[in-house]
């Protein structure tokens, strides 16, 4: 028996762009709706959002109905914080605020199996189909069908960007413009250094055979693809809900029975 194959990696390895949307809400029904819409991947968060592992597990199950990957942004902590989402069958993990080459090496060590790293082995979870995947196949397939993403969202790691992008075991370099703007002292601005770095990261990642990811929108999607980005996260559930409810409220506020006659 084999592990579930990653839809994102299937798209990227075929030379296509993988689409993704972000969820802040932990209800698996929201994830199922996003998966039903057709995205390749749903991005969930444990850095900023109070999701727990039970939420991750249920969201992964909801997305797998439609063969949609889950990418879990982990909280920084012990090695268990890195691998538990993978064991719940999240197809990828995203590690925020990568700060150095040494930091990247530690991430690879704990998230990839031999011969790349030394991720602790336990095939008795959803990713290993509860021991139905043999040990040797589990190690090999997990290295091939699960992806490790590191976020460059600070200026500090740029000094070692070439070495980070060249490091075996890092599958995707993901640029985070919001925190990067804060790191250069120009929070939430259009400082030209943001676009320069966005272009630099895509170029460097692709040069070293890595996937390049970032956040975007329908307006700049084509421009990001032209830069070299092939994993683009657009939109979020919380962004969509407020305008819907606000517009709905505005359409009915102040009405009374007399106006409907």
PDB file of C-alpha atoms in Angstrom:
ATOM      1  CA  UNK A   1       0.000   0.000   0.000  1.00  0.00           C
ATOM      2  CA  UNK A   2       1.206   3.519  -0.806  1.00  0.00           C
ATOM      3  CA  UNK A   3       0.943   6.871   0.917  1.00  0.00           C
ATOM      4  CA  UNK A   4      -1.411   9.426  -0.593  1.00  0.00           C
ATOM      5  CA  UNK A   5       0.441  11.330  -3.292  1.00  0.00           C
ATOM      6  CA  UNK A   6       0.698  15.106  -3.104  1.00  0.00           C
ATOM      7  CA  UNK A   7      -1.450  17.016  -5.562  1.00  0.00           C
ATOM      8  CA  UNK A   8       0.744  20.111  -5.185  1.00  0.00           C
ATOM      9  CA  UNK A   9       3.902  18.194  -6.061  1.00  0.00           C
ATOM     10  CA  UNK A  10       2.125  16.560  -8.982  1.00  0.00           C
ATOM     11  CA  UNK A  11       1.262  19.988 -10.349  1.00  0.00           C
ATOM     12  CA  UNK A  12       4.669  21.501  -9.746  1.00  0.00           C
ATOM     13  CA  UNK A  13       6.615  18.568 -11.149  1.00  0.00           C
ATOM     14  CA  UNK A  14       4.494  18.782 -14.284  1.00  0.00           C
ATOM     15  CA  UNK A  15       5.620  22.385 -14.732  1.00  0.00           C
ATOM     16  CA  UNK A  16       2.288  23.865 -13.691  1.00  0.00           C
ATOM     17  CA  UNK A  17       1.360  26.481 -11.072  1.00  0.00           C
ATOM     18  CA  UNK A  18      -0.214  25.153  -7.880  1.00  0.00           C
ATOM     19  CA  UNK A  19      -3.099  27.171  -6.443  1.00  0.00           C
ATOM     20  CA  UNK A  20      -3.741  27.624  -2.754  1.00  0.00           C
ATOM     21  CA  UNK A  21      -6.040  29.520  -0.420  1.00  0.00           C
ATOM     22  CA  UNK A  22      -5.647  30.239   3.295  1.00  0.00           C
ATOM     23  CA  UNK A  23      -8.010  29.347   6.120  1.00  0.00           C
ATOM     24  CA  UNK A  24      -7.990  31.014   9.529  1.00  0.00           C
ATOM     25  CA  UNK A  25     -11.159  29.288  10.691  1.00  0.00           C
ATOM     26  CA  UNK A  26     -10.805  25.784  12.102  1.00  0.00           C
ATOM     27  CA  UNK A  27     -14.132  24.310  10.994  1.00  0.00           C
ATOM     28  CA  UNK A  28     -13.410  21.398   8.622  1.00  0.00           C
ATOM     29  CA  UNK A  29     -16.586  22.246   6.727  1.00  0.00           C
ATOM     30  CA  UNK A  30     -14.976  25.516   5.620  1.00  0.00           C
ATOM     31  CA  UNK A  31     -11.963  23.523   4.439  1.00  0.00           C
ATOM     32  CA  UNK A  32     -14.236  21.134   2.572  1.00  0.00           C
ATOM     33  CA  UNK A  33     -15.913  24.048   0.761  1.00  0.00           C
ATOM     34  CA  UNK A  34     -12.508  25.471  -0.227  1.00  0.00           C
ATOM     35  CA  UNK A  35     -11.399  22.050  -1.450  1.00  0.00           C
ATOM     36  CA  UNK A  36     -14.664  21.597  -3.341  1.00  0.00           C
ATOM     37  CA  UNK A  37     -13.990  24.904  -5.125  1.00  0.00           C
ATOM     38  CA  UNK A  38     -11.010  23.315  -6.873  1.00  0.00           C
ATOM     39  CA  UNK A  39      -7.831  24.634  -5.241  1.00  0.00           C
ATOM     40  CA  UNK A  40      -4.805  22.339  -5.242  1.00  0.00           C
ATOM     41  CA  UNK A  41      -4.020  23.186  -1.642  1.00  0.00           C
ATOM     42  CA  UNK A  42      -5.540  24.634   1.516  1.00  0.00           C
ATOM     43  CA  UNK A  43      -3.134  26.469   3.815  1.00  0.00           C
ATOM     44  CA  UNK A  44      -3.911  26.300   7.523  1.00  0.00           C
ATOM     45  CA  UNK A  45      -2.055  27.999  10.328  1.00  0.00           C
ATOM     46  CA  UNK A  46      -0.643  27.133  13.728  1.00  0.00           C
ATOM     47  CA  UNK A  47       1.625  30.194  13.988  1.00  0.00           C
ATOM     48  CA  UNK A  48      -1.003  32.920  14.330  1.00  0.00           C
ATOM     49  CA  UNK A  49      -4.208  30.908  14.679  1.00  0.00           C
ATOM     50  CA  UNK A  50      -5.187  28.879  17.784  1.00  0.00           C
ATOM     51  CA  UNK A  51      -5.628  25.638  15.835  1.00  0.00           C
ATOM     52  CA  UNK A  52      -4.729  22.405  17.588  1.00  0.00           C
ATOM     53  CA  UNK A  53      -3.724  19.053  16.154  1.00  0.00           C
ATOM     54  CA  UNK A  54      -7.282  17.740  16.280  1.00  0.00           C
ATOM     55  CA  UNK A  55      -8.301  20.655  14.016  1.00  0.00           C
ATOM     56  CA  UNK A  56      -5.448  19.855  11.639  1.00  0.00           C
ATOM     57  CA  UNK A  57      -6.455  16.203  11.529  1.00  0.00           C
ATOM     58  CA  UNK A  58     -10.108  16.975  10.734  1.00  0.00           C
ATOM     59  CA  UNK A  59      -9.226  19.578   8.087  1.00  0.00           C
ATOM     60  CA  UNK A  60      -6.850  17.139   6.383  1.00  0.00           C
ATOM     61  CA  UNK A  61      -9.622  14.532   6.259  1.00  0.00           C
ATOM     62  CA  UNK A  62     -12.071  17.042   4.794  1.00  0.00           C
ATOM     63  CA  UNK A  63      -9.642  18.075   2.059  1.00  0.00           C
ATOM     64  CA  UNK A  64      -8.627  14.531   1.148  1.00  0.00           C
ATOM     65  CA  UNK A  65     -12.201  13.859   0.040  1.00  0.00           C
ATOM     66  CA  UNK A  66     -11.418  16.056  -2.977  1.00  0.00           C
ATOM     67  CA  UNK A  67      -7.750  15.015  -3.322  1.00  0.00           C
ATOM     68  CA  UNK A  68      -6.653  18.447  -2.105  1.00  0.00           C
ATOM     69  CA  UNK A  69      -3.432  18.938  -0.142  1.00  0.00           C
ATOM     70  CA  UNK A  70      -3.168  20.671   3.204  1.00  0.00           C
ATOM     71  CA  UNK A  71      -0.158  22.859   3.920  1.00  0.00           C
ATOM     72  CA  UNK A  72       0.220  23.511   7.646  1.00  0.00           C
ATOM     73  CA  UNK A  73       2.230  26.476   8.832  1.00  0.00           C
ATOM     74  CA  UNK A  74       3.702  25.211  12.072  1.00  0.00           C
ATOM     75  CA  UNK A  75       4.538  27.010  15.261  1.00  0.00           C
ATOM     76  CA  UNK A  76       8.249  27.147  16.048  1.00  0.00           C
ATOM     77  CA  UNK A  77       9.110  24.839  18.908  1.00  0.00           C
ATOM     78  CA  UNK A  78      10.378  21.286  19.272  1.00  0.00           C
ATOM     79  CA  UNK A  79      10.781  18.751  16.488  1.00  0.00           C
ATOM     80  CA  UNK A  80       7.321  17.405  17.387  1.00  0.00           C
ATOM     81  CA  UNK A  81       5.792  20.710  16.277  1.00  0.00           C
ATOM     82  CA  UNK A  82       7.363  20.143  12.863  1.00  0.00           C
ATOM     83  CA  UNK A  83       6.374  16.530  12.258  1.00  0.00           C
ATOM     84  CA  UNK A  84       2.940  16.095  13.872  1.00  0.00           C
ATOM     85  CA  UNK A  85       1.084  17.840  11.018  1.00  0.00           C
ATOM     86  CA  UNK A  86       2.916  15.558   8.574  1.00  0.00           C
ATOM     87  CA  UNK A  87       1.870  12.518  10.601  1.00  0.00           C
ATOM     88  CA  UNK A  88      -1.728  13.764  10.436  1.00  0.00           C
ATOM     89  CA  UNK A  89      -1.222  13.586   6.643  1.00  0.00           C
ATOM     90  CA  UNK A  90      -0.702  17.240   5.929  1.00  0.00           C
ATOM     91  CA  UNK A  91       1.071  17.108   2.565  1.00  0.00           C
ATOM     92  CA  UNK A  92       3.431  19.905   3.531  1.00  0.00           C
ATOM     93  CA  UNK A  93       4.606  22.042   6.390  1.00  0.00           C
ATOM     94  CA  UNK A  94       5.618  25.677   6.251  1.00  0.00           C
ATOM     95  CA  UNK A  95       8.170  26.882   8.779  1.00  0.00           C
ATOM     96  CA  UNK A  96       7.904  30.621   9.452  1.00  0.00           C
ATOM     97  CA  UNK A  97      10.740  33.100   9.941  1.00  0.00           C
ATOM     98  CA  UNK A  98      13.692  31.096   8.699  1.00  0.00           C
ATOM     99  CA  UNK A  99      16.662  33.099   9.942  1.00  0.00           C
ATOM    100  CA  UNK A 100      19.796  31.324   8.711  1.00  0.00           C
ATOM    101  CA  UNK A 101      21.342  28.412   6.850  1.00  0.00           C
ATOM    102  CA  UNK A 102      21.913  26.672  10.174  1.00  0.00           C
ATOM    103  CA  UNK A 103      18.218  27.062  10.943  1.00  0.00           C
ATOM    104  CA  UNK A 104      17.361  25.475   7.576  1.00  0.00           C
ATOM    105  CA  UNK A 105      19.686  22.538   8.231  1.00  0.00           C
ATOM    106  CA  UNK A 106      17.928  21.788  11.523  1.00  0.00           C
ATOM    107  CA  UNK A 107      14.541  21.861   9.800  1.00  0.00           C
ATOM    108  CA  UNK A 108      15.713  19.388   7.169  1.00  0.00           C
ATOM    109  CA  UNK A 109      17.213  17.153   9.863  1.00  0.00           C
ATOM    110  CA  UNK A 110      13.845  16.791  11.596  1.00  0.00           C
ATOM    111  CA  UNK A 111      11.461  16.758   8.622  1.00  0.00           C
ATOM    112  CA  UNK A 112      13.188  14.417   6.154  1.00  0.00           C
ATOM    113  CA  UNK A 113      13.991  10.758   6.616  1.00  0.00           C
ATOM    114  CA  UNK A 114      17.272   9.005   5.777  1.00  0.00           C
ATOM    115  CA  UNK A 115      19.334   9.609   3.700  1.00  0.00           C
ATOM    116  CA  UNK A 116      18.457  13.335   3.789  1.00  0.00           C
ATOM    117  CA  UNK A 117      17.720  13.824   7.471  1.00  0.00           C
ATOM    118  CA  UNK A 118      16.831  12.013  10.670  1.00  0.00           C
ATOM    119  CA  UNK A 119      13.113  12.612  11.075  1.00  0.00           C
ATOM    120  CA  UNK A 120      11.806  10.371  13.896  1.00  0.00           C
ATOM    121  CA  UNK A 121       9.931   7.378  12.454  1.00  0.00           C
ATOM    122  CA  UNK A 122       6.362   6.422  13.292  1.00  0.00           C
ATOM    123  CA  UNK A 123       4.278   5.022  10.450  1.00  0.00           C
ATOM    124  CA  UNK A 124       1.296   4.338  12.688  1.00  0.00           C
ATOM    125  CA  UNK A 125      -0.557   7.524  11.830  1.00  0.00           C
ATOM    126  CA  UNK A 126      -2.690   8.776   8.946  1.00  0.00           C
ATOM    127  CA  UNK A 127       0.245   9.531   6.650  1.00  0.00           C
ATOM    128  CA  UNK A 128       1.539   5.947   6.907  1.00  0.00           C
ATOM    129  CA  UNK A 129      -2.028   4.623   6.701  1.00  0.00           C
ATOM    130  CA  UNK A 130      -1.759   3.334  10.251  1.00  0.00           C
ATOM    131  CA  UNK A 131       1.109   0.904   9.565  1.00  0.00           C
ATOM    132  CA  UNK A 132      -0.394  -0.307   6.252  1.00  0.00           C
ATOM    133  CA  UNK A 133       2.587   1.255   4.435  1.00  0.00           C
ATOM    134  CA  UNK A 134       5.754  -0.752   5.044  1.00  0.00           C
ATOM    135  CA  UNK A 135       8.557   0.965   6.911  1.00  0.00           C
ATOM    136  CA  UNK A 136      10.933   1.169   3.953  1.00  0.00           C
ATOM    137  CA  UNK A 137       8.179   2.439   1.627  1.00  0.00           C
ATOM    138  CA  UNK A 138       7.019   4.948   4.224  1.00  0.00           C
ATOM    139  CA  UNK A 139      10.472   6.506   4.541  1.00  0.00           C
ATOM    140  CA  UNK A 140      11.004   6.639   0.776  1.00  0.00           C
ATOM    141  CA  UNK A 141       7.531   7.910  -0.113  1.00  0.00           C
ATOM    142  CA  UNK A 142       7.431  10.507   2.654  1.00  0.00           C
ATOM    143  CA  UNK A 143      10.627  12.040   1.298  1.00  0.00           C
ATOM    144  CA  UNK A 144       9.148  12.037  -2.216  1.00  0.00           C
ATOM    145  CA  UNK A 145       5.517  12.999  -1.593  1.00  0.00           C
ATOM    146  CA  UNK A 146       5.674  15.437   1.339  1.00  0.00           C
ATOM    147  CA  UNK A 147       7.158  18.903   1.039  1.00  0.00           C
ATOM    148  CA  UNK A 148       8.999  21.204   3.416  1.00  0.00           C
ATOM    149  CA  UNK A 149       8.524  24.935   2.921  1.00  0.00           C
ATOM    150  CA  UNK A 150      10.589  27.637   4.611  1.00  0.00           C
ATOM    151  CA  UNK A 151       9.471  31.238   4.772  1.00  0.00           C
ATOM    152  CA  UNK A 152      11.871  34.048   4.017  1.00  0.00           C
ATOM    153  CA  UNK A 153      10.161  36.975   5.710  1.00  0.00           C
ATOM    154  CA  UNK A 154      13.093  38.752   7.333  1.00  0.00           C
ATOM    155  CA  UNK A 155      16.159  40.455   5.865  1.00  0.00           C
ATOM    156  CA  UNK A 156      18.638  38.427   7.954  1.00  0.00           C
ATOM    157  CA  UNK A 157      18.621  35.156   5.942  1.00  0.00           C
ATOM    158  CA  UNK A 158      19.211  36.957   2.640  1.00  0.00           C
ATOM    159  CA  UNK A 159      22.966  36.889   3.322  1.00  0.00           C
ATOM    160  CA  UNK A 160      22.825  33.091   2.989  1.00  0.00           C
ATOM    161  CA  UNK A 161      20.025  32.869   0.433  1.00  0.00           C
ATOM    162  CA  UNK A 162      22.090  31.002  -2.169  1.00  0.00           C
ATOM    163  CA  UNK A 163      23.147  28.375   0.367  1.00  0.00           C
ATOM    164  CA  UNK A 164      19.605  28.003   1.728  1.00  0.00           C
ATOM    165  CA  UNK A 165      18.151  27.537  -1.749  1.00  0.00           C
ATOM    166  CA  UNK A 166      20.818  24.976  -2.586  1.00  0.00           C
ATOM    167  CA  UNK A 167      20.222  22.899   0.561  1.00  0.00           C
ATOM    168  CA  UNK A 168      18.874  19.385  -0.126  1.00  0.00           C
ATOM    169  CA  UNK A 169      15.628  18.706   1.745  1.00  0.00           C
ATOM    170  CA  UNK A 170      14.169  22.185   1.402  1.00  0.00           C
ATOM    171  CA  UNK A 171      11.477  21.861  -1.257  1.00  0.00           C
ATOM    172  CA  UNK A 172      10.069  25.381  -1.449  1.00  0.00           C
ATOM    173  CA  UNK A 173      11.193  28.892  -0.602  1.00  0.00           C
ATOM    174  CA  UNK A 174       8.198  31.044   0.303  1.00  0.00           C
ATOM    175  CA  UNK A 175       8.439  34.834   0.422  1.00  0.00           C
ATOM    176  CA  UNK A 176       6.355  36.611   3.075  1.00  0.00           C
ATOM    177  CA  UNK A 177       6.141  40.301   2.123  1.00  0.00           C
ATOM    178  CA  UNK A 178       4.230  41.592   5.164  1.00  0.00           C
ATOM    179  CA  UNK A 179       6.725  40.633   7.853  1.00  0.00           C
ATOM    180  CA  UNK A 180       9.583  41.407   5.492  1.00  0.00           C
ATOM    181  CA  UNK A 181       8.307  44.985   5.186  1.00  0.00           C
ATOM    182  CA  UNK A 182       8.420  45.262   8.964  1.00  0.00           C
ATOM    183  CA  UNK A 183      11.913  43.783   9.054  1.00  0.00           C
ATOM    184  CA  UNK A 184      13.257  46.500   6.764  1.00  0.00           C
ATOM    185  CA  UNK A 185      11.551  49.223   8.790  1.00  0.00           C
ATOM    186  CA  UNK A 186       8.786  49.972   6.294  1.00  0.00           C
ATOM    187  CA  UNK A 187       5.771  48.047   7.610  1.00  0.00           C
ATOM    188  CA  UNK A 188       2.808  47.511   5.274  1.00  0.00           C
ATOM    189  CA  UNK A 189       4.282  49.756   2.589  1.00  0.00           C
ATOM    190  CA  UNK A 190       5.191  49.496  -1.088  1.00  0.00           C
ATOM    191  CA  UNK A 191       8.887  49.982  -0.411  1.00  0.00           C
ATOM    192  CA  UNK A 192      10.790  48.991  -3.588  1.00  0.00           C
ATOM    193  CA  UNK A 193      13.024  46.647  -1.562  1.00  0.00           C
ATOM    194  CA  UNK A 194      10.018  44.339  -1.125  1.00  0.00           C
ATOM    195  CA  UNK A 195       9.579  43.784  -4.853  1.00  0.00           C
ATOM    196  CA  UNK A 196      13.338  43.509  -5.353  1.00  0.00           C
ATOM    197  CA  UNK A 197      13.509  40.761  -2.731  1.00  0.00           C
ATOM    198  CA  UNK A 198      10.433  39.014  -4.107  1.00  0.00           C
ATOM    199  CA  UNK A 199      12.111  38.797  -7.499  1.00  0.00           C
ATOM    200  CA  UNK A 200      15.442  37.762  -6.022  1.00  0.00           C
ATOM    201  CA  UNK A 201      13.925  34.890  -4.031  1.00  0.00           C
ATOM    202  CA  UNK A 202      12.022  33.467  -7.006  1.00  0.00           C
ATOM    203  CA  UNK A 203      15.116  33.632  -9.199  1.00  0.00           C
ATOM    204  CA  UNK A 204      17.367  32.019  -6.600  1.00  0.00           C
ATOM    205  CA  UNK A 205      14.894  29.264  -5.723  1.00  0.00           C
ATOM    206  CA  UNK A 206      14.372  28.251  -9.337  1.00  0.00           C
ATOM    207  CA  UNK A 207      18.115  28.455 -10.054  1.00  0.00           C
ATOM    208  CA  UNK A 208      18.684  25.756  -7.451  1.00  0.00           C
ATOM    209  CA  UNK A 209      15.754  23.582  -8.554  1.00  0.00           C
ATOM    210  CA  UNK A 210      13.451  24.585  -5.716  1.00  0.00           C
ATOM    211  CA  UNK A 211       9.819  25.649  -5.931  1.00  0.00           C
ATOM    212  CA  UNK A 212       9.033  29.312  -5.285  1.00  0.00           C
ATOM    213  CA  UNK A 213       5.968  30.326  -3.301  1.00  0.00           C
ATOM    214  CA  UNK A 214       4.367  33.540  -2.132  1.00  0.00           C
ATOM    215  CA  UNK A 215       1.054  35.233  -1.456  1.00  0.00           C
ATOM    216  CA  UNK A 216      -0.776  36.973  -4.256  1.00  0.00           C
ATOM    217  CA  UNK A 217      -4.123  37.921  -5.712  1.00  0.00           C
ATOM    218  CA  UNK A 218      -6.039  37.622  -8.953  1.00  0.00           C
ATOM    219  CA  UNK A 219      -4.632  41.036  -9.896  1.00  0.00           C
ATOM    220  CA  UNK A 220      -0.939  40.121  -9.668  1.00  0.00           C
ATOM    221  CA  UNK A 221      -1.143  36.354 -10.232  1.00  0.00           C
ATOM    222  CA  UNK A 222       0.200  36.479 -13.802  1.00  0.00           C
ATOM    223  CA  UNK A 223       3.013  38.835 -12.799  1.00  0.00           C
ATOM    224  CA  UNK A 224       4.093  36.472 -10.018  1.00  0.00           C
ATOM    225  CA  UNK A 225       4.115  33.531 -12.421  1.00  0.00           C
ATOM    226  CA  UNK A 226       6.252  35.566 -14.800  1.00  0.00           C
ATOM    227  CA  UNK A 227       8.699  36.240 -11.930  1.00  0.00           C
ATOM    228  CA  UNK A 228       9.065  32.502 -11.424  1.00  0.00           C
ATOM    229  CA  UNK A 229       6.595  31.756  -8.647  1.00  0.00           C
ATOM    230  CA  UNK A 230       4.801  28.447  -9.130  1.00  0.00           C
ATOM    231  CA  UNK A 231       2.966  28.163  -5.805  1.00  0.00           C
ATOM    232  CA  UNK A 232       0.687  31.133  -5.135  1.00  0.00           C
ATOM    233  CA  UNK A 233      -1.690  31.508  -2.199  1.00  0.00           C
ATOM    234  CA  UNK A 234      -4.659  33.760  -2.890  1.00  0.00           C
ATOM    235  CA  UNK A 235      -7.405  34.923  -0.560  1.00  0.00           C
ATOM    236  CA  UNK A 236      -8.589  33.755   2.850  1.00  0.00           C
ATOM    237  CA  UNK A 237     -11.829  32.703   4.444  1.00  0.00           C
ATOM    238  CA  UNK A 238     -11.898  35.615   6.890  1.00  0.00           C
ATOM    239  CA  UNK A 239     -11.348  38.095   4.065  1.00  0.00           C
ATOM    240  CA  UNK A 240     -14.328  36.690   2.196  1.00  0.00           C
ATOM    241  CA  UNK A 241     -16.822  36.449   5.036  1.00  0.00           C
ATOM    242  CA  UNK A 242     -16.886  40.022   6.346  1.00  0.00           C
ATOM    243  CA  UNK A 243     -17.824  41.675   3.015  1.00  0.00           C
ATOM    244  CA  UNK A 244     -20.524  39.067   2.453  1.00  0.00           C
ATOM    245  CA  UNK A 245     -22.141  39.581   5.838  1.00  0.00           C
ATOM    246  CA  UNK A 246     -21.686  43.358   5.703  1.00  0.00           C
ATOM    247  CA  UNK A 247     -23.296  43.619   2.263  1.00  0.00           C
ATOM    248  CA  UNK A 248     -26.092  41.360   3.384  1.00  0.00           C
ATOM    249  CA  UNK A 249     -26.712  43.489   6.454  1.00  0.00           C
ATOM    250  CA  UNK A 250     -26.606  46.722   4.452  1.00  0.00           C
ATOM    251  CA  UNK A 251     -29.255  45.326   2.105  1.00  0.00           C
ATOM    252  CA  UNK A 252     -31.738  44.649   4.917  1.00  0.00           C
ATOM    253  CA  UNK A 253     -31.009  47.201   7.659  1.00  0.00           C
ATOM    254  CA  UNK A 254     -33.708  49.770   8.317  1.00  0.00           C
ATOM    255  CA  UNK A 255     -36.460  47.805   6.594  1.00  0.00           C
ATOM    256  CA  UNK A 256     -39.750  47.218   8.312  1.00  0.00           C
ATOM    257  CA  UNK A 257     -43.017  45.564   7.483  1.00  0.00           C
ATOM    258  CA  UNK A 258     -44.551  48.736   5.998  1.00  0.00           C
ATOM    259  CA  UNK A 259     -41.820  48.997   3.327  1.00  0.00           C
ATOM    260  CA  UNK A 260     -42.544  45.526   2.072  1.00  0.00           C
ATOM    261  CA  UNK A 261     -46.235  46.283   1.324  1.00  0.00           C
TER     262      UNK A 261
END
